[in-house]
Amino acid sequence: LPPKDEPKDETEEMVLRLQKEAEVKPYERMTLKELNEAEDDFDEDDMKALEMYRQQRLQEWKILQKRQKYGDLREISGEQYVKEVTNAQKDVWVVIHLYRSSIPMCLLVNQHLSLLARKFPEIKFIKAIVNSCIQNYHDRCLPTIFVYRNGQIKGRFIGVTECGGTNLKLEELEWKLAQVGAIETDLEESPKQNITDMMMSSVRSVGITMSLGDVDQYRSVA
């Protein structure tokens, strides 16, 4: 039999971990502020590596800032529409929901959009009471979702049916927004299709069961 592995001593493990950490350059554990303050402590070779590392950290910081720009569903008024939607920052996707609080479907969409805003903080999610933006807008056209980019409408979902129905699921709305390019989803296929496939499968199963029942009934009669 192979010899049993002896349990490592905790002190030995700690020493090995400290040795491994000592091999890491000090600037690889520093923040951007600490890097700037510690420039005088490095030699020429370290300064070259430091500059490369600083640029890398700066790029990572910019990407993080871009991704965490929004992160919630904000309320705006009609007066802010042009500034916040049409004239939004370049290349930023804007999803705006025109709603009326007396319509249950609108409340459901707001709930889903709040969750999607947290999941996709780089997207600007906005809601606005429809009367503040469009006068005499028909209830049958609500909920209304517009998707903008660079001042242009890239997608629209008007009314209960286009928005996904009264039983709209979060994943279904995510898929709709992904289809128009607003978000990058990890969903591989439409959740609505999965539901349809399950329903068709159930219908086929019921049909087969009924057919077998008819056969059994025929046999008993015979």
PDB file of C-alpha atoms in Angstrom:
ATOM      1  CA  LEU A   1       0.000   0.000   0.000  1.00  0.00           C
ATOM      2  CA  PRO A   2       1.260   3.547  -0.709  1.00  0.00           C
ATOM      3  CA  PRO A   3       2.319   5.469   2.383  1.00  0.00           C
ATOM      4  CA  LYS A   4      -0.344   7.650   3.908  1.00  0.00           C
ATOM      5  CA  ASP A   5       0.023  11.398   3.474  1.00  0.00           C
ATOM      6  CA  GLU A   6       1.030  12.885   6.763  1.00  0.00           C
ATOM      7  CA  PRO A   7      -0.969  15.947   7.752  1.00  0.00           C
ATOM      8  CA  LYS A   8       0.985  19.157   7.176  1.00  0.00           C
ATOM      9  CA  ASP A   9       1.926  21.209  10.127  1.00  0.00           C
ATOM     10  CA  GLU A  10       0.014  24.511  10.287  1.00  0.00           C
ATOM     11  CA  THR A  11       3.239  26.425  10.903  1.00  0.00           C
ATOM     12  CA  GLU A  12       4.823  24.866   7.839  1.00  0.00           C
ATOM     13  CA  GLU A  13       1.813  25.798   5.698  1.00  0.00           C
ATOM     14  CA  MET A  14       1.975  29.376   6.936  1.00  0.00           C
ATOM     15  CA  VAL A  15       5.706  29.621   6.134  1.00  0.00           C
ATOM     16  CA  LEU A  16       5.120  28.268   2.621  1.00  0.00           C
ATOM     17  CA  ARG A  17       2.311  30.751   2.049  1.00  0.00           C
ATOM     18  CA  LEU A  18       4.473  33.661   3.228  1.00  0.00           C
ATOM     19  CA  GLN A  19       7.302  32.555   0.974  1.00  0.00           C
ATOM     20  CA  LYS A  20       4.933  32.440  -1.977  1.00  0.00           C
ATOM     21  CA  GLU A  21       3.619  35.909  -1.195  1.00  0.00           C
ATOM     22  CA  ALA A  22       7.187  37.204  -0.928  1.00  0.00           C
ATOM     23  CA  GLU A  23       7.758  36.205  -4.565  1.00  0.00           C
ATOM     24  CA  VAL A  24       5.022  38.628  -5.662  1.00  0.00           C
ATOM     25  CA  LYS A  25       6.206  42.129  -6.481  1.00  0.00           C
ATOM     26  CA  PRO A  26       4.984  44.599  -3.843  1.00  0.00           C
ATOM     27  CA  TYR A  27       3.246  46.765  -6.425  1.00  0.00           C
ATOM     28  CA  GLU A  28       1.026  43.837  -7.472  1.00  0.00           C
ATOM     29  CA  ARG A  29      -0.835  44.151  -4.180  1.00  0.00           C
ATOM     30  CA  MET A  30      -1.198  47.940  -4.272  1.00  0.00           C
ATOM     31  CA  THR A  31      -4.052  50.199  -5.201  1.00  0.00           C
ATOM     32  CA  LEU A  32      -3.598  53.025  -7.732  1.00  0.00           C
ATOM     33  CA  LYS A  33      -3.175  55.524  -4.898  1.00  0.00           C
ATOM     34  CA  GLU A  34      -0.535  53.393  -3.179  1.00  0.00           C
ATOM     35  CA  LEU A  35       1.319  52.958  -6.468  1.00  0.00           C
ATOM     36  CA  ASN A  36       1.580  56.718  -6.927  1.00  0.00           C
ATOM     37  CA  GLU A  37       2.810  57.243  -3.359  1.00  0.00           C
ATOM     38  CA  ALA A  38       5.476  54.513  -3.566  1.00  0.00           C
ATOM     39  CA  GLU A  39       7.190  55.548  -6.832  1.00  0.00           C
ATOM     40  CA  ASP A  40      10.374  56.741  -5.074  1.00  0.00           C
ATOM     41  CA  ASP A  41      10.954  53.316  -3.508  1.00  0.00           C
ATOM     42  CA  PHE A  42      11.402  51.460  -6.821  1.00  0.00           C
ATOM     43  CA  ASP A  43      14.471  51.113  -9.064  1.00  0.00           C
ATOM     44  CA  GLU A  44      14.500  51.621 -12.847  1.00  0.00           C
ATOM     45  CA  ASP A  45      13.406  48.069 -13.724  1.00  0.00           C
ATOM     46  CA  ASP A  46      10.643  48.195 -11.173  1.00  0.00           C
ATOM     47  CA  MET A  47       9.510  51.563 -12.531  1.00  0.00           C
ATOM     48  CA  LYS A  48       9.020  50.101 -16.019  1.00  0.00           C
ATOM     49  CA  ALA A  49       7.057  47.201 -14.624  1.00  0.00           C
ATOM     50  CA  LEU A  50       5.239  49.610 -12.346  1.00  0.00           C
ATOM     51  CA  GLU A  51       4.107  51.796 -15.241  1.00  0.00           C
ATOM     52  CA  MET A  52       2.795  48.760 -17.126  1.00  0.00           C
ATOM     53  CA  TYR A  53       1.010  47.527 -14.037  1.00  0.00           C
ATOM     54  CA  ARG A  54      -0.436  50.967 -13.331  1.00  0.00           C
ATOM     55  CA  GLN A  55      -1.874  51.154 -16.846  1.00  0.00           C
ATOM     56  CA  GLN A  56      -3.367  47.694 -16.397  1.00  0.00           C
ATOM     57  CA  ARG A  57      -4.980  48.648 -13.095  1.00  0.00           C
ATOM     58  CA  LEU A  58      -6.232  51.926 -14.586  1.00  0.00           C
ATOM     59  CA  GLN A  59      -7.835  50.086 -17.497  1.00  0.00           C
ATOM     60  CA  GLU A  60      -9.480  47.610 -15.114  1.00  0.00           C
ATOM     61  CA  TRP A  61     -10.761  50.518 -13.031  1.00  0.00           C
ATOM     62  CA  LYS A  62     -12.235  52.246 -16.093  1.00  0.00           C
ATOM     63  CA  ILE A  63     -13.983  49.056 -17.178  1.00  0.00           C
ATOM     64  CA  LEU A  64     -15.369  48.578 -13.666  1.00  0.00           C
ATOM     65  CA  GLN A  65     -16.579  52.180 -13.526  1.00  0.00           C
ATOM     66  CA  LYS A  66     -18.276  51.792 -16.886  1.00  0.00           C
ATOM     67  CA  ARG A  67     -20.013  48.583 -15.848  1.00  0.00           C
ATOM     68  CA  GLN A  68     -21.158  50.014 -12.515  1.00  0.00           C
ATOM     69  CA  LYS A  69     -22.418  53.320 -13.908  1.00  0.00           C
ATOM     70  CA  TYR A  70     -26.118  52.744 -13.252  1.00  0.00           C
ATOM     71  CA  GLY A  71     -27.412  49.649 -11.454  1.00  0.00           C
ATOM     72  CA  ASP A  72     -30.959  50.708 -10.614  1.00  0.00           C
ATOM     73  CA  LEU A  73     -34.276  51.613 -12.226  1.00  0.00           C
ATOM     74  CA  ARG A  74     -34.540  55.409 -12.118  1.00  0.00           C
ATOM     75  CA  GLU A  75     -37.697  57.493 -12.350  1.00  0.00           C
ATOM     76  CA  ILE A  76     -37.734  60.515 -14.667  1.00  0.00           C
ATOM     77  CA  SER A  77     -40.343  63.051 -15.741  1.00  0.00           C
ATOM     78  CA  GLY A  78     -41.369  63.955 -19.260  1.00  0.00           C
ATOM     79  CA  GLU A  79     -39.226  67.103 -19.090  1.00  0.00           C
ATOM     80  CA  GLN A  80     -36.125  64.944 -18.611  1.00  0.00           C
ATOM     81  CA  TYR A  81     -36.879  62.587 -21.498  1.00  0.00           C
ATOM     82  CA  VAL A  82     -34.699  64.272 -24.126  1.00  0.00           C
ATOM     83  CA  LYS A  83     -31.738  64.713 -21.790  1.00  0.00           C
ATOM     84  CA  GLU A  84     -31.858  61.266 -20.158  1.00  0.00           C
ATOM     85  CA  VAL A  85     -32.979  59.187 -23.145  1.00  0.00           C
ATOM     86  CA  THR A  86     -32.592  60.796 -26.564  1.00  0.00           C
ATOM     87  CA  ASN A  87     -29.380  62.644 -25.653  1.00  0.00           C
ATOM     88  CA  ALA A  88     -27.950  59.974 -23.361  1.00  0.00           C
ATOM     89  CA  GLN A  89     -24.209  59.349 -23.309  1.00  0.00           C
ATOM     90  CA  LYS A  90     -22.735  57.967 -26.527  1.00  0.00           C
ATOM     91  CA  ASP A  91     -23.002  54.184 -27.048  1.00  0.00           C
ATOM     92  CA  VAL A  92     -25.020  53.726 -23.835  1.00  0.00           C
ATOM     93  CA  TRP A  93     -28.085  51.515 -24.151  1.00  0.00           C
ATOM     94  CA  VAL A  94     -31.195  53.058 -22.604  1.00  0.00           C
ATOM     95  CA  VAL A  95     -34.293  51.043 -21.695  1.00  0.00           C
ATOM     96  CA  ILE A  96     -37.276  53.203 -20.768  1.00  0.00           C
ATOM     97  CA  HIS A  97     -40.637  51.945 -19.553  1.00  0.00           C
ATOM     98  CA  LEU A  98     -43.695  54.172 -19.943  1.00  0.00           C
ATOM     99  CA  TYR A  99     -46.185  53.015 -17.353  1.00  0.00           C
ATOM    100  CA  ARG A 100     -49.295  53.721 -15.362  1.00  0.00           C
ATOM    101  CA  SER A 101     -49.363  52.520 -11.748  1.00  0.00           C
ATOM    102  CA  SER A 102     -53.015  51.489 -11.993  1.00  0.00           C
ATOM    103  CA  ILE A 103     -52.131  48.762 -14.512  1.00  0.00           C
ATOM    104  CA  PRO A 104     -50.854  45.529 -12.856  1.00  0.00           C
ATOM    105  CA  MET A 105     -48.787  44.530 -15.885  1.00  0.00           C
ATOM    106  CA  CYS A 106     -46.862  47.821 -15.633  1.00  0.00           C
ATOM    107  CA  LEU A 107     -46.007  47.090 -12.010  1.00  0.00           C
ATOM    108  CA  LEU A 108     -44.764  43.630 -12.999  1.00  0.00           C
ATOM    109  CA  VAL A 109     -42.524  45.094 -15.712  1.00  0.00           C
ATOM    110  CA  ASN A 110     -41.113  47.642 -13.264  1.00  0.00           C
ATOM    111  CA  GLN A 111     -40.314  44.835 -10.854  1.00  0.00           C
ATOM    112  CA  HIS A 112     -38.463  42.866 -13.535  1.00  0.00           C
ATOM    113  CA  LEU A 113     -36.608  45.924 -14.831  1.00  0.00           C
ATOM    114  CA  SER A 114     -35.385  46.715 -11.303  1.00  0.00           C
ATOM    115  CA  LEU A 115     -33.786  43.271 -11.105  1.00  0.00           C
ATOM    116  CA  LEU A 116     -32.311  43.528 -14.594  1.00  0.00           C
ATOM    117  CA  ALA A 117     -30.845  46.939 -13.741  1.00  0.00           C
ATOM    118  CA  ARG A 118     -28.849  45.323 -10.945  1.00  0.00           C
ATOM    119  CA  LYS A 119     -27.755  42.456 -13.164  1.00  0.00           C
ATOM    120  CA  PHE A 120     -26.702  44.769 -16.017  1.00  0.00           C
ATOM    121  CA  PRO A 121     -25.390  47.958 -14.344  1.00  0.00           C
ATOM    122  CA  GLU A 122     -23.850  49.202 -17.596  1.00  0.00           C
ATOM    123  CA  ILE A 123     -27.350  49.646 -19.080  1.00  0.00           C
ATOM    124  CA  LYS A 124     -29.431  52.705 -18.267  1.00  0.00           C
ATOM    125  CA  PHE A 125     -32.848  51.526 -17.068  1.00  0.00           C
ATOM    126  CA  ILE A 126     -35.494  54.247 -16.701  1.00  0.00           C
ATOM    127  CA  LYS A 127     -39.218  54.446 -16.007  1.00  0.00           C
ATOM    128  CA  ALA A 128     -41.618  57.352 -16.490  1.00  0.00           C
ATOM    129  CA  ILE A 129     -45.324  57.847 -15.868  1.00  0.00           C
ATOM    130  CA  VAL A 130     -46.789  57.887 -19.360  1.00  0.00           C
ATOM    131  CA  ASN A 131     -48.919  61.024 -18.849  1.00  0.00           C
ATOM    132  CA  SER A 132     -45.787  63.080 -18.170  1.00  0.00           C
ATOM    133  CA  CYS A 133     -44.375  62.075 -21.561  1.00  0.00           C
ATOM    134  CA  ILE A 134     -47.368  61.481 -23.859  1.00  0.00           C
ATOM    135  CA  GLN A 135     -50.816  62.944 -23.324  1.00  0.00           C
ATOM    136  CA  ASN A 136     -53.930  60.815 -23.925  1.00  0.00           C
ATOM    137  CA  TYR A 137     -51.921  57.603 -24.332  1.00  0.00           C
ATOM    138  CA  HIS A 138     -54.251  54.588 -24.490  1.00  0.00           C
ATOM    139  CA  ASP A 139     -54.150  52.006 -21.718  1.00  0.00           C
ATOM    140  CA  ARG A 140     -54.182  49.218 -24.299  1.00  0.00           C
ATOM    141  CA  CYS A 141     -50.695  50.361 -25.382  1.00  0.00           C
ATOM    142  CA  LEU A 142     -49.287  49.873 -21.892  1.00  0.00           C
ATOM    143  CA  PRO A 143     -46.838  48.719 -20.812  1.00  0.00           C
ATOM    144  CA  THR A 144     -44.613  50.403 -23.419  1.00  0.00           C
ATOM    145  CA  ILE A 145     -40.879  49.726 -23.493  1.00  0.00           C
ATOM    146  CA  PHE A 146     -38.513  51.648 -25.778  1.00  0.00           C
ATOM    147  CA  VAL A 147     -34.866  50.724 -26.270  1.00  0.00           C
ATOM    148  CA  TYR A 148     -32.550  53.548 -27.354  1.00  0.00           C
ATOM    149  CA  ARG A 149     -28.912  53.852 -28.398  1.00  0.00           C
ATOM    150  CA  ASN A 150     -27.290  57.056 -29.614  1.00  0.00           C
ATOM    151  CA  GLY A 151     -30.660  58.760 -29.900  1.00  0.00           C
ATOM    152  CA  GLN A 152     -32.169  56.053 -32.104  1.00  0.00           C
ATOM    153  CA  ILE A 153     -34.916  53.586 -31.180  1.00  0.00           C
ATOM    154  CA  LYS A 154     -33.463  50.082 -31.500  1.00  0.00           C
ATOM    155  CA  GLY A 155     -36.448  48.192 -30.151  1.00  0.00           C
ATOM    156  CA  ARG A 156     -39.996  48.683 -28.916  1.00  0.00           C
ATOM    157  CA  PHE A 157     -42.544  46.563 -27.107  1.00  0.00           C
ATOM    158  CA  ILE A 158     -46.024  48.079 -27.007  1.00  0.00           C
ATOM    159  CA  GLY A 159     -48.903  46.556 -25.083  1.00  0.00           C
ATOM    160  CA  VAL A 160     -49.337  43.476 -22.939  1.00  0.00           C
ATOM    161  CA  THR A 161     -48.849  40.946 -25.737  1.00  0.00           C
ATOM    162  CA  GLU A 162     -45.630  42.407 -27.149  1.00  0.00           C
ATOM    163  CA  CYS A 163     -44.202  42.782 -23.649  1.00  0.00           C
ATOM    164  CA  GLY A 164     -44.720  39.083 -22.985  1.00  0.00           C
ATOM    165  CA  GLY A 165     -48.193  38.668 -21.507  1.00  0.00           C
ATOM    166  CA  THR A 166     -49.583  39.007 -18.012  1.00  0.00           C
ATOM    167  CA  ASN A 167     -47.516  36.038 -16.793  1.00  0.00           C
ATOM    168  CA  LEU A 168     -44.238  37.576 -18.010  1.00  0.00           C
ATOM    169  CA  LYS A 169     -41.171  36.011 -16.391  1.00  0.00           C
ATOM    170  CA  LEU A 170     -37.933  37.836 -15.667  1.00  0.00           C
ATOM    171  CA  GLU A 171     -35.944  35.611 -18.040  1.00  0.00           C
ATOM    172  CA  GLU A 172     -38.432  36.265 -20.848  1.00  0.00           C
ATOM    173  CA  LEU A 173     -37.984  40.031 -20.558  1.00  0.00           C
ATOM    174  CA  GLU A 174     -34.206  39.577 -20.395  1.00  0.00           C
ATOM    175  CA  TRP A 175     -34.357  37.552 -23.609  1.00  0.00           C
ATOM    176  CA  LYS A 176     -36.447  40.225 -25.358  1.00  0.00           C
ATOM    177  CA  LEU A 177     -33.933  42.941 -24.494  1.00  0.00           C
ATOM    178  CA  ALA A 178     -31.062  40.711 -25.596  1.00  0.00           C
ATOM    179  CA  GLN A 179     -32.761  40.121 -28.954  1.00  0.00           C
ATOM    180  CA  VAL A 180     -32.636  43.846 -29.772  1.00  0.00           C
ATOM    181  CA  GLY A 181     -29.012  44.067 -28.650  1.00  0.00           C
ATOM    182  CA  ALA A 182     -29.444  46.000 -25.412  1.00  0.00           C
ATOM    183  CA  ILE A 183     -27.875  43.373 -23.129  1.00  0.00           C
ATOM    184  CA  GLU A 184     -25.584  40.371 -23.388  1.00  0.00           C
ATOM    185  CA  THR A 185     -27.466  37.509 -21.798  1.00  0.00           C
ATOM    186  CA  ASP A 186     -26.179  34.095 -20.788  1.00  0.00           C
ATOM    187  CA  LEU A 187     -29.504  32.561 -21.814  1.00  0.00           C
ATOM    188  CA  GLU A 188     -28.976  30.181 -24.729  1.00  0.00           C
ATOM    189  CA  GLU A 189     -32.559  30.066 -25.961  1.00  0.00           C
ATOM    190  CA  SER A 190     -35.889  31.753 -25.442  1.00  0.00           C
ATOM    191  CA  PRO A 191     -37.476  30.784 -22.092  1.00  0.00           C
ATOM    192  CA  LYS A 192     -40.845  31.219 -23.811  1.00  0.00           C
ATOM    193  CA  GLN A 193     -39.931  28.462 -26.244  1.00  0.00           C
ATOM    194  CA  ASN A 194     -39.146  26.114 -23.363  1.00  0.00           C
ATOM    195  CA  ILE A 195     -42.600  26.722 -21.920  1.00  0.00           C
ATOM    196  CA  THR A 196     -44.195  26.132 -25.335  1.00  0.00           C
ATOM    197  CA  ASP A 197     -42.257  22.883 -25.760  1.00  0.00           C
ATOM    198  CA  MET A 198     -43.381  21.693 -22.323  1.00  0.00           C
ATOM    199  CA  MET A 199     -47.009  22.510 -23.122  1.00  0.00           C
ATOM    200  CA  MET A 200     -46.816  20.688 -26.457  1.00  0.00           C
ATOM    201  CA  SER A 201     -45.199  17.727 -24.756  1.00  0.00           C
ATOM    202  CA  SER A 202     -47.992  17.662 -22.176  1.00  0.00           C
ATOM    203  CA  VAL A 203     -50.627  17.832 -24.902  1.00  0.00           C
ATOM    204  CA  ARG A 204     -48.988  14.942 -26.749  1.00  0.00           C
ATOM    205  CA  SER A 205     -48.786  12.919 -23.534  1.00  0.00           C
ATOM    206  CA  VAL A 206     -52.469  13.492 -22.821  1.00  0.00           C
ATOM    207  CA  GLY A 207     -53.295  12.529 -26.410  1.00  0.00           C
ATOM    208  CA  ILE A 208     -51.309   9.311 -26.168  1.00  0.00           C
ATOM    209  CA  THR A 209     -52.934   8.456 -22.800  1.00  0.00           C
ATOM    210  CA  MET A 210     -56.392   9.041 -24.226  1.00  0.00           C
ATOM    211  CA  SER A 211     -55.597   6.907 -27.267  1.00  0.00           C
ATOM    212  CA  LEU A 212     -54.388   4.048 -25.073  1.00  0.00           C
ATOM    213  CA  GLY A 213     -57.523   4.411 -23.002  1.00  0.00           C
ATOM    214  CA  ASP A 214     -59.663   4.107 -26.117  1.00  0.00           C
ATOM    215  CA  VAL A 215     -57.768   0.933 -27.081  1.00  0.00           C
ATOM    216  CA  ASP A 216     -58.290  -0.578 -23.625  1.00  0.00           C
ATOM    217  CA  GLN A 217     -61.969   0.310 -23.745  1.00  0.00           C
ATOM    218  CA  TYR A 218     -62.304  -1.282 -27.179  1.00  0.00           C
ATOM    219  CA  ARG A 219     -60.593  -4.450 -25.958  1.00  0.00           C
ATOM    220  CA  SER A 220     -62.887  -4.713 -22.937  1.00  0.00           C
ATOM    221  CA  VAL A 221     -65.953  -4.361 -25.152  1.00  0.00           C
ATOM    222  CA  ALA A 222     -64.626  -6.926 -27.577  1.00  0.00           C
TER     223      ALA A 222
END
